[in-house]
Every structure is written in C-alpha cells, then in structure tokens.
Coordinates of C-alpha atoms in Angstrom, one line a residue:
Chain A
M451 CA -79.2 2.6 50.4
K452 CA -80.9 5.8 49.0
N453 CA -78.3 7.8 50.3
L454 CA -75.2 5.9 48.9
K455 CA -77.3 6.1 45.5
S456 CA -77.3 10.0 45.9
L457 CA -73.4 10.1 46.2
I458 CA -72.8 8.3 42.8
L459 CA -73.3 11.3 40.9
P460 CA -71.1 13.6 42.9
A461 CA -68.6 11.1 43.2
A462 CA -68.6 10.7 39.4
I463 CA -68.2 14.6 39.0
I464 CA -65.2 14.6 41.7
L465 CA -63.6 12.1 39.4
I466 CA -64.2 13.8 36.3
G467 CA -63.1 17.2 37.6
A468 CA -59.7 15.4 39.2
G469 CA -58.9 13.5 36.0
A470 CA -59.5 16.3 33.6
A471 CA -57.1 18.5 36.1
L472 CA -54.4 15.7 35.9
A473 CA -54.9 15.5 32.1
T474 CA -54.6 19.3 31.4
N475 CA -51.5 19.0 33.9
V476 CA -49.9 16.3 32.1
A477 CA -50.3 17.8 28.7
K478 CA -49.1 21.0 29.8
N479 CA -46.0 19.5 31.2
S480 CA -45.0 16.5 29.1
D481 CA -44.5 18.1 25.6
A482 CA -41.2 20.0 26.0
N483 CA -41.5 20.7 22.4
S484 CA -44.7 22.4 22.2
Q485 CA -44.5 25.4 24.5
T486 CA -46.1 28.5 23.3
G487 CA -43.4 31.4 23.4
Y488 CA -44.6 34.7 24.9
Y489 CA -42.6 38.0 24.1
I490 CA -42.0 41.4 25.6
D491 CA -44.2 44.0 23.9
S492 CA -41.5 46.8 23.8
S493 CA -43.9 49.6 23.7
T494 CA -45.9 48.5 26.8
G495 CA -43.8 46.2 28.6
E496 CA -46.5 43.3 28.6
C497 CA -45.8 39.6 28.3
R498 CA -47.7 38.6 24.9
Q499 CA -48.2 35.4 23.3
S500 CA -46.5 34.8 19.9
P501 CA -47.7 32.3 17.4
E502 CA -44.3 30.6 17.7
M503 CA -43.9 27.2 19.5
C504 CA -40.8 26.6 21.2
S505 CA -38.9 24.1 23.6
T506 CA -37.8 23.8 27.2
T507 CA -34.6 21.7 26.2
P508 CA -31.9 24.1 25.9
G509 CA -30.3 24.8 22.5
D510 CA -30.7 27.7 20.2
L511 CA -32.9 30.6 21.7
C512 CA -36.5 30.6 20.3
T513 CA -37.0 33.7 18.5
W514 CA -40.1 35.2 16.6
D515 CA -40.0 37.7 13.8
D516 CA -43.2 40.2 13.8
G517 CA -42.1 41.8 10.6
S518 CA -40.2 44.7 11.8
T519 CA -38.3 43.1 15.2
I520 CA -37.1 39.7 16.1
H521 CA -38.3 39.0 19.6
S522 CA -36.7 36.5 22.0
L523 CA -39.5 34.1 23.5
F524 CA -40.2 33.2 27.0
Q525 CA -42.3 30.8 29.2
A526 CA -45.3 32.8 30.2
D527 CA -45.8 31.0 33.5
T528 CA -43.2 33.3 35.2
E529 CA -43.8 36.3 33.5
C530 CA -41.6 36.4 30.4
S531 CA -38.4 35.5 32.7
V532 CA -37.8 31.7 31.5
S533 CA -36.0 31.7 28.0
L534 CA -37.3 29.2 25.4
Y535 CA -35.4 27.4 23.0
K536 CA -36.0 26.2 19.3
P537 CA -37.4 22.6 19.0
A538 CA -34.8 20.4 18.0
N539 CA -36.5 18.7 15.3
Chain B
M129 CA -97.6 27.4 34.8
K130 CA -96.4 28.3 38.2
K131 CA -95.9 24.6 39.1
L132 CA -94.0 24.1 35.8
L133 CA -91.7 27.0 36.7
T134 CA -91.0 25.6 40.2
K135 CA -90.4 22.1 38.9
H136 CA -88.0 23.5 36.4
F137 CA -86.2 25.6 39.4
S138 CA -86.1 22.7 41.4
I139 CA -83.4 21.2 39.4
L140 CA -81.5 24.3 39.4
V141 CA -80.3 23.9 42.8
P142 CA -78.7 20.3 42.2
V143 CA -77.5 21.3 38.6
T144 CA -75.5 24.3 40.3
S145 CA -74.3 22.5 42.9
H146 CA -72.7 19.9 40.7
L147 CA -71.5 22.6 38.4
Y148 CA -69.6 24.2 41.1
I149 CA -68.3 20.9 42.4
L150 CA -67.0 20.3 39.0
L151 CA -65.1 23.8 39.0
F152 CA -63.9 23.8 42.5
V153 CA -62.6 20.2 42.1
Y154 CA -60.9 20.9 38.5
A155 CA -59.5 24.2 39.6
G156 CA -58.5 23.0 43.0
F157 CA -56.7 20.0 41.7
S158 CA -55.0 22.0 38.8
K159 CA -53.6 24.5 41.3
L160 CA -52.4 21.7 43.6
L161 CA -50.7 19.8 40.6
D162 CA -48.9 22.9 39.5
Y163 CA -48.4 24.4 43.2
E164 CA -45.1 26.1 42.7
N165 CA -46.0 27.9 39.6
F166 CA -49.6 29.1 41.2
T167 CA -47.6 30.7 44.2
V168 CA -45.2 32.2 41.7
Q169 CA -47.9 33.9 39.9
L170 CA -49.8 35.0 42.9
A171 CA -46.8 36.7 44.1
Q172 CA -46.5 38.6 41.1
S173 CA -50.0 39.6 41.2
P174 CA -50.0 43.3 42.1
L175 CA -53.1 42.6 44.7
L176 CA -52.0 39.7 46.5
S177 CA -48.0 39.7 46.3
A178 CA -47.5 39.9 50.1
Y179 CA -50.0 37.2 51.0
A180 CA -49.0 34.6 48.3
G181 CA -48.1 32.3 50.7
V182 CA -51.3 32.3 52.9
V183 CA -53.6 32.9 50.1
A184 CA -52.3 30.0 47.8
P185 CA -53.3 27.2 50.3
V186 CA -56.3 29.0 51.8
V187 CA -58.0 29.3 48.5
I188 CA -57.4 25.4 47.7
C189 CA -58.6 24.3 51.0
M190 CA -61.8 26.5 50.6
E191 CA -62.5 25.1 46.9
F192 CA -62.3 21.5 48.5
I193 CA -64.5 22.4 51.6
L194 CA -67.0 23.9 49.5
S195 CA -67.0 21.1 46.9
L196 CA -67.8 18.8 49.9
L197 CA -70.4 20.9 51.4
L198 CA -72.3 21.0 48.2
I199 CA -72.6 17.1 47.7
F200 CA -74.7 16.6 50.9
R201 CA -78.3 17.9 50.9
K202 CA -78.0 19.1 54.3
T203 CA -75.1 21.3 53.8
R204 CA -75.7 22.6 50.2
L205 CA -77.0 25.7 51.1
T206 CA -74.2 26.7 53.4
G207 CA -71.9 25.5 50.5
L208 CA -73.9 27.6 48.1
Y209 CA -73.3 30.6 50.3
G210 CA -69.8 29.9 50.5
S211 CA -69.5 29.6 46.7
F212 CA -71.3 32.6 46.0
F213 CA -68.8 34.5 48.4
L214 CA -65.7 33.0 46.7
M215 CA -67.0 33.8 43.0
I216 CA -67.8 37.1 44.0
A217 CA -64.2 37.5 45.5
F218 CA -62.6 36.0 42.5
T219 CA -64.6 38.3 40.4
I220 CA -63.7 41.5 42.2
Y221 CA -60.0 40.4 41.9
I222 CA -60.2 40.2 38.2
Y223 CA -62.0 43.5 38.0
L224 CA -59.3 45.2 40.1
I225 CA -56.7 43.5 38.0
L226 CA -58.4 44.7 35.0
N227 CA -58.6 48.3 36.1
Y228 CA -55.5 48.8 38.4
S229 CA -52.8 46.8 36.9
D230 CA -50.9 46.5 33.7
F231 CA -50.6 42.9 33.2
V232 CA -51.1 39.8 35.6
P233 CA -51.0 36.2 34.4
C234 CA -54.2 34.1 35.5
S235 CA -53.6 32.0 38.4
C236 CA -56.8 30.1 38.3
G237 CA -55.3 26.8 37.1
G238 CA -56.0 24.4 34.2
I239 CA -57.8 25.4 30.8
I240 CA -59.7 28.2 32.6
E241 CA -56.0 29.9 32.3
K242 CA -56.8 30.0 28.6
L243 CA -59.9 32.5 28.9
N244 CA -58.9 36.3 28.4
W245 CA -60.0 38.5 30.7
T246 CA -63.4 39.4 29.1
E247 CA -64.3 35.8 29.0
H248 CA -63.1 35.2 32.3
M249 CA -65.5 37.9 33.8
I250 CA -68.5 36.6 31.7
F251 CA -67.6 33.0 33.0
N252 CA -67.3 33.9 36.8
F253 CA -70.6 36.5 36.2
S254 CA -72.7 33.5 35.0
F255 CA -71.7 31.4 38.0
V256 CA -72.2 34.1 40.5
I257 CA -75.9 34.4 38.9
L258 CA -76.3 30.8 38.9
A259 CA -75.3 30.6 42.8
L260 CA -77.8 33.5 43.3
L261 CA -80.8 31.7 41.6
A262 CA -80.2 28.6 43.6
I263 CA -80.0 30.3 47.0
A264 CA -82.8 32.4 46.1
F265 CA -85.0 29.1 45.2
S266 CA -83.5 27.1 48.0
E267 CA -84.7 29.9 50.6
K268 CA -88.2 30.0 49.1
E269 CA -88.8 26.3 49.5
K270 CA -87.6 27.0 53.4
H271 CA -90.0 29.9 53.4
T272 CA -87.4 32.3 54.6
R273 CA -88.5 35.9 54.8
K274 CA -87.5 37.7 51.9
H275 CA -85.4 40.7 53.8
M276 CA -83.6 38.0 55.6
V277 CA -82.6 36.3 52.5
L278 CA -81.7 39.9 51.0
F279 CA -79.5 40.2 54.1
K280 CA -77.9 36.9 53.8
I281 CA -76.9 37.3 50.3
S282 CA -75.4 41.0 50.6
L283 CA -73.3 39.9 53.7
P284 CA -71.0 37.6 51.8
S285 CA -70.9 40.0 48.7
L286 CA -69.8 42.7 51.0
L287 CA -67.4 40.7 53.1
A288 CA -65.9 39.2 49.8
A289 CA -65.4 42.8 48.6
G290 CA -63.8 44.0 51.8
V291 CA -61.4 41.1 51.7
V292 CA -60.3 41.5 48.3
V293 CA -59.9 45.1 48.5
G294 CA -58.4 45.1 52.1
L295 CA -55.9 42.6 50.9
F296 CA -55.0 44.6 47.9
L297 CA -54.3 47.5 50.0
S298 CA -52.2 46.1 52.6
S299 CA -50.4 43.9 50.2
E300 CA -49.3 47.2 48.4
H301 CA -48.2 48.6 51.7
I302 CA -45.9 45.6 52.6
I303 CA -44.6 45.2 49.0
K304 CA -43.3 49.0 49.2
K305 CA -42.5 49.7 52.6
E306 CA -41.9 46.4 54.7
N307 CA -41.2 43.9 51.7
N308 CA -40.9 40.3 53.3
F309 CA -38.7 39.6 50.3
I310 CA -41.1 39.1 47.7
R311 CA -39.7 40.2 44.2
R312 CA -42.1 42.1 41.8
F313 CA -41.3 41.8 38.1
G314 CA -44.7 43.1 37.1
Q315 CA -43.8 45.7 34.6
H316 CA -40.9 45.1 32.3
S317 CA -38.3 47.7 33.2
L318 CA -35.9 47.4 30.1
R319 CA -36.6 47.2 26.6
D320 CA -34.9 47.4 23.4
E321 CA -31.5 45.5 24.0
K322 CA -28.4 46.9 21.9
A323 CA -24.8 45.9 22.2
L324 CA -21.2 46.8 21.2
D325 CA -18.5 44.4 21.0
L326 CA -15.8 46.1 22.9
G327 CA -12.7 43.3 22.2
A328 CA -12.0 42.8 25.7
N329 CA -14.0 41.8 29.0
S330 CA -11.5 43.9 30.9
Y331 CA -13.4 47.3 30.7
Y332 CA -15.4 48.9 33.9
F333 CA -17.5 52.0 33.7
A334 CA -15.2 55.5 34.5
G335 CA -18.3 57.6 34.3
M336 CA -20.2 59.6 31.9
A337 CA -19.8 63.1 30.6
Y338 CA -21.0 65.4 27.7
G339 CA -23.0 62.5 26.2
Q340 CA -20.3 59.9 26.2
I341 CA -19.6 56.7 28.2
Y342 CA -16.2 56.5 29.7
L343 CA -14.7 53.2 30.2
G344 CA -11.3 52.2 31.9
N345 CA -9.5 49.2 31.4
Y346 CA -8.1 46.9 34.0
T347 CA -5.3 45.7 31.8
A348 CA -4.5 48.8 30.0
P349 CA -5.0 51.2 33.1
L350 CA -3.8 54.3 31.4
V351 CA -6.2 53.9 28.2
L352 CA -9.5 55.9 28.3
T353 CA -12.2 54.6 26.0
S354 CA -15.3 56.4 25.0
V355 CA -18.4 55.2 23.6
D356 CA -21.3 57.4 22.3
T357 CA -24.8 56.5 24.0
S358 CA -26.0 55.2 20.7
L359 CA -23.3 52.5 20.8
T360 CA -21.7 53.3 17.5
T361 CA -18.3 54.9 17.8
K362 CA -15.5 53.8 20.0
V363 CA -12.9 56.3 20.6
Q364 CA -9.6 55.5 22.8
A365 CA -7.0 57.9 24.4
K366 CA -3.7 57.2 26.1
L367 CA -3.4 59.3 29.2
E368 CA -0.3 60.7 30.6
L369 CA 0.8 61.2 34.2
D370 CA 3.1 63.7 35.5
N371 CA 4.6 61.1 37.8
T372 CA 4.7 57.8 36.6
A373 CA 7.9 56.6 39.0
L374 CA 5.9 54.8 41.4
P375 CA 4.8 50.9 41.9
F376 CA 1.2 51.5 40.9
R377 CA -0.9 48.5 41.9
S378 CA -4.2 49.0 40.9
I379 CA -4.8 52.4 38.8
R380 CA -8.4 53.5 38.3
I381 CA -10.1 56.2 36.0
Q382 CA -13.2 58.1 37.4
I383 CA -14.8 61.0 35.2
E384 CA -16.7 63.9 36.7
S385 CA -17.0 66.4 34.2
P386 CA -15.1 68.4 33.3
Y387 CA -12.3 66.6 34.8
F388 CA -11.1 62.9 34.8
Y389 CA -9.3 61.6 37.8
V390 CA -6.7 58.9 37.9
Y391 CA -6.0 57.2 41.4
D392 CA -4.4 54.1 43.1
G393 CA -5.2 53.8 46.6
N394 CA -2.6 51.5 47.4
I395 CA -0.3 54.6 46.6
P396 CA -1.8 57.5 47.9
I397 CA -2.0 59.6 44.7
I398 CA -4.7 61.2 43.0
Y399 CA -4.1 62.7 39.4
R400 CA -6.6 65.1 37.8
G401 CA -7.0 66.2 34.0
K402 CA -9.3 67.9 31.9
L403 CA -11.3 65.7 29.7
G404 CA -9.9 66.0 25.8
D405 CA -6.8 66.5 27.1
S406 CA -4.4 63.7 28.0
Q407 CA -2.3 65.1 30.4
A408 CA -3.1 64.6 34.2
R409 CA -1.3 66.4 37.1
T410 CA -0.9 65.0 40.5
I411 CA -3.3 66.8 42.8
S412 CA -2.9 64.8 46.1
F413 CA 0.3 62.8 47.1
E414 CA 0.8 61.0 50.5
D415 CA -2.6 62.5 51.9
C416 CA -4.3 59.0 52.5
Y417 CA -4.4 55.6 51.5
F418 CA -7.5 54.2 50.3
S419 CA -9.5 51.2 48.8
Q420 CA -12.4 52.8 47.4
L421 CA -13.0 56.6 45.9
Q422 CA -15.7 58.6 44.9
V423 CA -15.1 62.0 43.2
I424 CA -17.3 64.7 45.1
D425 CA -16.0 67.8 43.1
S426 CA -12.5 68.8 41.7
I427 CA -11.1 69.1 45.2
N428 CA -13.4 67.2 47.6
F429 CA -13.3 63.4 47.7
A430 CA -14.8 60.5 49.8
F431 CA -13.1 57.3 50.3
R432 CA -13.2 54.2 52.2
A433 CA -10.3 53.0 53.7
Q434 CA -8.8 50.7 56.5
S435 CA -8.3 52.7 59.9
R436 CA -4.7 51.8 61.6
S437 CA -6.1 52.6 65.0
T438 CA -9.2 50.4 65.0
K439 CA -8.2 48.0 62.0
S440 CA -11.6 48.0 60.4
Q441 CA -13.0 49.9 57.6
V442 CA -13.7 53.6 57.7
L443 CA -15.3 56.3 55.8
G444 CA -13.5 59.7 55.0
R445 CA -13.4 62.7 53.0
L446 CA -10.3 64.2 51.6
S447 CA -10.6 67.9 51.0
L448 CA -7.6 69.5 49.3
N449 CA -8.6 73.1 50.4
R450 CA -9.1 72.5 54.3
E451 CA -6.7 71.9 57.1
P452 CA -6.4 68.8 58.1
K453 CA -7.1 67.1 54.4
V454 CA -8.5 64.3 55.9
T455 CA -11.4 63.7 58.2
L456 CA -12.5 60.0 59.0
N457 CA -16.2 59.2 60.1
Y458 CA -15.9 56.4 62.4
G459 CA -19.5 56.3 63.2
L460 CA -20.8 55.3 59.7
L461 CA -19.7 51.9 59.2
E462 CA -21.0 49.5 61.9
K463 CA -18.9 46.5 62.8
Q464 CA -20.8 43.4 63.4
I465 CA -18.2 40.7 63.4
D466 CA -14.4 41.7 62.6
G467 CA -15.1 45.4 61.3
M468 CA -13.0 44.1 57.7
F469 CA -15.2 41.8 56.0
D470 CA -18.5 42.1 57.4
T471 CA -18.4 45.8 56.8
D472 CA -17.2 45.3 53.0
G473 CA -19.5 47.2 50.7
K474 CA -19.6 49.7 48.0
L475 CA -19.3 53.5 47.9
L476 CA -21.5 55.1 45.6
R477 CA -22.2 58.4 44.4
D478 CA -25.2 60.0 42.9
N479 CA -24.0 62.7 40.8
S480 CA -27.3 64.3 39.9
T481 CA -27.8 64.8 43.7
D482 CA -24.5 64.9 45.4
E483 CA -25.4 62.0 47.6
L484 CA -23.4 59.2 48.6
A485 CA -24.4 55.8 49.3
Y486 CA -22.7 52.9 51.0
I487 CA -24.1 49.4 50.5
Y488 CA -23.0 46.4 52.6
S489 CA -22.1 43.5 50.6
Y490 CA -23.0 41.0 53.3
R491 CA -26.4 42.5 54.9
N492 CA -29.3 44.3 53.6
E493 CA -28.4 47.7 54.7
I494 CA -27.7 50.7 52.5
L495 CA -26.4 54.1 54.2
V496 CA -27.3 57.0 52.3
I497 CA -24.8 59.8 53.5
N498 CA -24.4 63.6 52.3
K499 CA -21.1 64.8 51.0
E500 CA -20.1 66.0 54.4
L501 CA -20.0 62.6 55.2
Q502 CA -23.0 62.8 57.7
L503 CA -25.6 60.0 57.8
L504 CA -29.0 61.0 56.0
Q505 CA -30.9 57.5 56.4
K506 CA -30.4 53.9 56.7
L507 CA -32.4 51.9 54.1
H508 CA -32.9 48.2 53.8
T509 CA -32.7 46.0 50.9
I510 CA -35.6 43.4 50.6
D511 CA -33.9 40.5 51.6
T512 CA -33.7 39.2 55.4
I513 CA -30.1 39.3 55.9
S514 CA -29.4 41.9 58.5
H515 CA -26.5 40.4 60.3
A516 CA -23.4 39.6 58.2
Q517 CA -22.9 35.7 57.8
V518 CA -19.1 35.7 57.7
Q519 CA -16.8 33.7 59.5
V520 CA -13.5 35.2 60.0
R521 CA -10.2 33.9 61.7
R522 CA -7.6 36.5 63.0
L523 CA -4.5 35.1 62.2
S524 CA -1.4 34.9 64.5
D525 CA 0.1 37.9 62.5
G526 CA -2.7 40.0 63.0
R527 CA -4.6 39.6 59.7
H528 CA -8.1 38.5 59.3
K529 CA -8.7 35.6 57.1
L530 CA -12.3 34.6 55.7
D531 CA -13.2 30.8 57.1
A532 CA -16.3 30.0 55.3
P533 CA -17.3 31.5 52.0
P534 CA -19.7 34.4 53.2
L535 CA -23.3 34.8 52.1
Q536 CA -23.2 37.8 49.7
V537 CA -26.3 39.9 49.7
N538 CA -25.4 42.7 47.2
K539 CA -23.4 42.6 44.4
T540 CA -22.9 45.4 41.9
S541 CA -25.1 48.8 42.5
V542 CA -25.6 52.2 41.0
L543 CA -27.2 55.2 42.1
Y544 CA -28.9 57.7 40.0
K545 CA -31.3 60.2 40.8
Q546 CA -32.1 58.9 44.0
V547 CA -32.9 55.4 42.4
L548 CA -30.7 52.6 43.3
F549 CA -30.3 49.6 41.2
N550 CA -28.9 46.8 42.9
E551 CA -28.1 43.5 41.7
S552 CA -28.7 40.7 44.5
M553 CA -27.3 37.5 45.2
L554 CA -30.2 36.0 47.2
M555 CA -33.4 34.5 45.7
G556 CA -36.7 35.9 47.0
K557 CA -40.0 33.7 48.0
F558 CA -42.0 32.5 45.0
E559 CA -39.3 33.2 42.5
S560 CA -38.4 30.9 39.5
R561 CA -35.2 28.8 39.7
K562 CA -34.6 28.8 36.5
A563 CA -34.9 32.5 35.8
W564 CA -31.9 32.8 38.4
Q565 CA -29.6 30.3 36.2
Q566 CA -30.2 32.8 33.1
A567 CA -30.2 36.2 34.3
A568 CA -28.9 38.3 37.1
I569 CA -31.6 40.0 39.1
V570 CA -31.7 43.6 39.8
D571 CA -33.9 45.4 42.4
M572 CA -34.7 49.2 42.3
Y573 CA -35.3 51.1 45.1
S574 CA -36.1 54.8 45.8
T575 CA -33.9 56.2 48.4
G576 CA -36.0 59.5 48.5
K577 CA -39.5 57.8 49.0
Q578 CA -37.5 54.7 51.0
E579 CA -39.4 52.3 48.8
Y580 CA -39.1 48.9 47.0
L581 CA -39.8 49.8 43.3
G582 CA -39.7 46.4 41.5
S583 CA -36.9 44.1 40.0
F584 CA -35.8 43.1 36.6
Y585 CA -33.4 40.8 34.7
I586 CA -30.4 41.2 33.0
Y587 CA -29.8 38.1 31.0
H588 CA -26.6 36.2 30.7
R589 CA -25.2 35.5 27.4
G590 CA -23.7 32.1 27.4
E591 CA -21.2 32.2 30.0
N592 CA -20.9 36.1 30.4
K593 CA -22.8 37.7 33.2
M594 CA -23.4 41.2 33.8
S595 CA -20.5 42.6 35.8
Q596 CA -21.4 46.4 36.0
M597 CA -23.8 48.8 35.4
L598 CA -24.2 52.8 34.8
A599 CA -27.6 54.6 34.7
T600 CA -28.4 57.6 32.7
D601 CA -31.7 59.5 32.1
N602 CA -33.1 57.1 29.5
Y603 CA -30.6 54.1 29.5
L604 CA -29.1 51.5 31.4
F605 CA -25.8 50.5 30.3
V606 CA -24.1 47.2 31.1
L607 CA -21.0 45.4 31.0
R608 CA -21.6 41.9 30.0
G609 CA -18.2 39.8 28.7
S610 CA -16.7 42.0 26.2
E611 CA -20.0 43.6 25.5
I612 CA -21.4 46.9 26.3
V613 CA -25.0 46.6 26.4
R614 CA -27.5 49.4 26.3
Y615 CA -31.4 48.9 27.5
R616 CA -34.0 51.6 27.4
F617 CA -35.7 52.3 30.8
A618 CA -39.5 51.9 30.7
Q619 CA -41.5 55.1 31.6
A620 CA -42.1 53.3 34.8
V621 CA -38.5 53.5 36.1
T622 CA -37.7 57.0 34.7
A623 CA -41.0 58.2 36.5
N624 CA -38.9 57.6 39.9
F625 CA -36.0 59.6 39.0
K626 CA -35.7 62.7 41.1
T627 CA -36.5 65.5 38.7
G628 CA -34.6 69.2 39.0
E629 CA -36.0 71.3 41.8
A630 CA -37.3 73.7 39.3
E631 CA -39.3 71.3 37.5
N632 CA -41.0 69.6 40.4
P633 CA -40.6 71.6 43.5
K634 CA -42.7 69.0 45.6
Q635 CA -40.0 66.2 45.4
S636 CA -37.1 68.1 46.4
K637 CA -36.1 67.1 49.9
Q638 CA -33.2 69.4 50.9

C-alpha cells in the first residue's frame, strides 16, 4: 500500500510532462496562421527570427521589411528552407 | 544546525529526481511527437549529422529509461548518475556548438527550444549542479568513501565528454569524406538575389569573358546575347558563318576568350570567331561527329561521341594541329548496362584549371580528366546510386530504347576553380520534403580535396525551375524560366575556390 502511495507523485509528474509536451506540440502545429517567420541574414548567412507572423497555407510569399531590405520568410525548423506565406485574413 | 541542514538536504534527492522526471518525460515526448523534425535538425547539426539516425532514438530511449530509474527508491541513485551523465553530454554538445559552429537549431523539443543558447547553458548547468548535489547527499547517506564518490562522479563526466567529442570528430570525417547521403545546409551559401528578365526561356549559358556573361538561344541559334555581371545591360549580336548551306540541327555557341565557337555535332563542323566581331570561320569540317563539346583552347577540343565500333558513348579529343586530329579514349566511360544510356552524362570544363570532368547522369560518379584525356581521379557524389538504374531494350533495328523511366541522379552541373556545383535529383536522409517541392538542391564538392562541402537551395519561381548554372569568382548565375538570376557566394563557398599558384602555392596540385 505504501509502495503504491509513493507512486502517485511520479505518476502525476509523468502525466503532467506528457500532457505539456502534447499541448506544446498541438499548439505548434495546429495554428497554421501563426508561424513565426525566419529570414536569412545576408551578412552572416544565419537563419534569424523576424517579428512577422506567417502562414503555412500557400498563397503570397510572406515577407518582412527591415527598413533597408525586404526579406523572404521561412519556417525555422528546417534551417530557413521551407517558405512561408502571407496569412489569408 | 547540522541536523536542520541534513533535513533540508534530504528533500533534495526526491525533488531533484522528480524535476528530472518532469524534464525527461516532457523533452522525450516532445521529440517523439515531432520525430521527423527532430531527426532533420540533428542531421543539420555540425556535430552529429552522420549519426542522426542512431542518436535520435537513443537519446529518447535514455530519457524514458532514466525517468523510470528515478521513480523507484532502489534505482534512484543509478538514475541520478545517468541523468548527470546525459545532462553533461547535452551541455558539452551546446558548448561545442556555441564555439565551433555558426548556427544550429536546437533539437531539444517543446518550449525548451525557445531558450537562447546562454539561457540554455544556464538551464542545463543548474540541472547538472542539482544532480551533483543529490548524488553527493545520497552517497553520504550510504557512507561511501569520499574518493570513491569523486571517482564515480568524474567517470560519467569524462565519459560524456569523450562520447560527444568523439561523435563530433568522426561525424565530421564521415560527412566530408564518406558521406552516407546526409546533406548539410548549415551555412547559407548564397545571398542577395538579383534577377533580370531576358524575355524568353530559351537561353543557355555560352560562357563568360571580359566581365560579360554570354548567352546563346536555342530558338535563335545565331544570336549571341551578353549581359554584364551587374545584370543591368543586355546586348545582342547576330553572328555570321562563312558556310551556312548545311542542314543544321542543333547549333550551339561556346565562349572561351578571346574567341567564340559555333558548332553542331550532328554536322561535323566547328566555327571560330573573335569576340566583338560577328564573323565566324570554319576551323574544323568533317573531322568528327559529336554530341557534346568543350573548348580546351583555340585549336583543341574535348568531345563526347558515339563510337561506331562499340556502339557506346566515348570521350575524345580533337586537335587541329595534330595528325591524326581525332583521338578516342575508350577506357574513360565505363559501360554498366548498354553503354549508351547508362553512360550518359555531362562533359564539363573548369576554365580556371584546364581540367575536364564527366558527370554521369544515372550513377553517383564523376570522372576528373586532364586535357590530354587522362583520368586524374574518380569521385563520388553523396547519394548511393553507384550502379545506373536504367532499363534498356535493344530494338530489332539495332537501336537502343529506354524501357522504364530511369532514375536520374545528377541533373545540371558546373565546375569552377575545383568546386563542383551539382544539382541532384535524389532526396537525402532526414530532409524536408516540402523544401524539395520549392527548390532545386545543389551539392558542392571540392575536386581538389575530394570532399563534400555542403548544399544549398535554388528556389523555383512559380512553375519556373532552375535550368542552368554558371559560376564566377563572386557570383552564381542561374537561368530560371525567362530570368537570369544572380546570387552572391558566401565567403564559406569562395574559400574553397582554388586560388592561383602564386597566391597560395600550398594548394596547387600539379
């Protein structure tokens, strides 16, 4: 009985952990219209985060104007390789 | 006081264990739920690329097993040692990335990805300290001798450091020298796109001379167009041949300063004219038929033809000042199936080093040849197709015909200063399918160092895909639909160009 009792806390923690992972994953994938756009910094070649939110639904290409250059935006997951589009609304 | 301290510390072990359980379960599940993405990111990591396929499941399994060990009192200490080991490995991994790599996306899963590298280091470090304290306390309770504890702690730390550094070093070797088909897109090789609309999609690159890009046109075969490298002005000139009473089928123009060459291998003729002048005179007539030609210099040419005796493709050389003018080298192209389709490929020339190369279209092989048509070396592209997958049927009239659509490996290529840019048709391991729908993938190899250098994307524009490339010291020019597009090479690419002998004598090979 005591043994069983001592398992309640770890079980709860595991549930919390798995639940949280599921929640962040769902949040990441479900909202096609709120993908953070990343751009290629032309001086360093790095894939950097932009303040623009884009969509994965194909349409016009998502861009961001940093004041001097207009950058095409990408999904960061794959190293600035998958293009993002302007949100439809 | 001491008792109070001990009492406080006694909570430390279960608290630490449960924090670790939470962390590992969360991180493990996050990775598992987004497994494809996790492996893609690992493959791009400069440390573990080659081992992405192994490291991914091992890390996830370790996280789950350690969580289990940490739950039960009996196995908790083992779990703590394991967690300590894994956390140290993660921390060293981050440290190496921060110091030896430009940029790598975090592959830790979930919200931990949102931390920046410094925050990540602090996060990991506090977990390492927690584990250390918990281990020290548990061992003290068990009255383990001090030096034994010290030994038991330093062993996993050293082991973790050894494993991560070892994986890093061997992964580098595998990716560069014996790549198992994992592409690296790490550094962005191209910058600042600029385009000029040429008005038609029938152009091809004829060459480069005097700071001008020369273009031929398939539909207007005798029009030579030149564009300056800043893509601002376009000039067209009509070429005139001294003998036009021939049934031309595919006229091509090639530039090798100070001359331009006009040829049509279906008719054995080559014309030559001075750039700036529109007149071209016949310099070779009825010497040889050919399907591809590369100008070596004003009187020497390398070509690919179909041999009448062996009925297969053969490379040859035409020298206008030698007798006989034509020499064929039967040993270069290796027949695998029929000798016609399976040996198909592209003959290239590196005008900076005078080397020639033949890139097979249906297998992962590149022949580097000198201008006397002697084989210098055989290289392999990173894909695994070493044997052409072409099904050929011999028709009753002796002709060969393709049975099934063949598996094409290499599409368009260009060789410049010992760097080969090769558009590949095969998707590597752990790559994004989406990116393949949006872009052409170009792999870079150094023929001098015999290494794979990395890959980059050339994006399609709508329906238009890249059809040809031309490399110069600073730029990559690409034809895409009716546009000519210029990209600037990143320093990481141009650093691989073979420099002149005087500038860098160490690199010279000859």
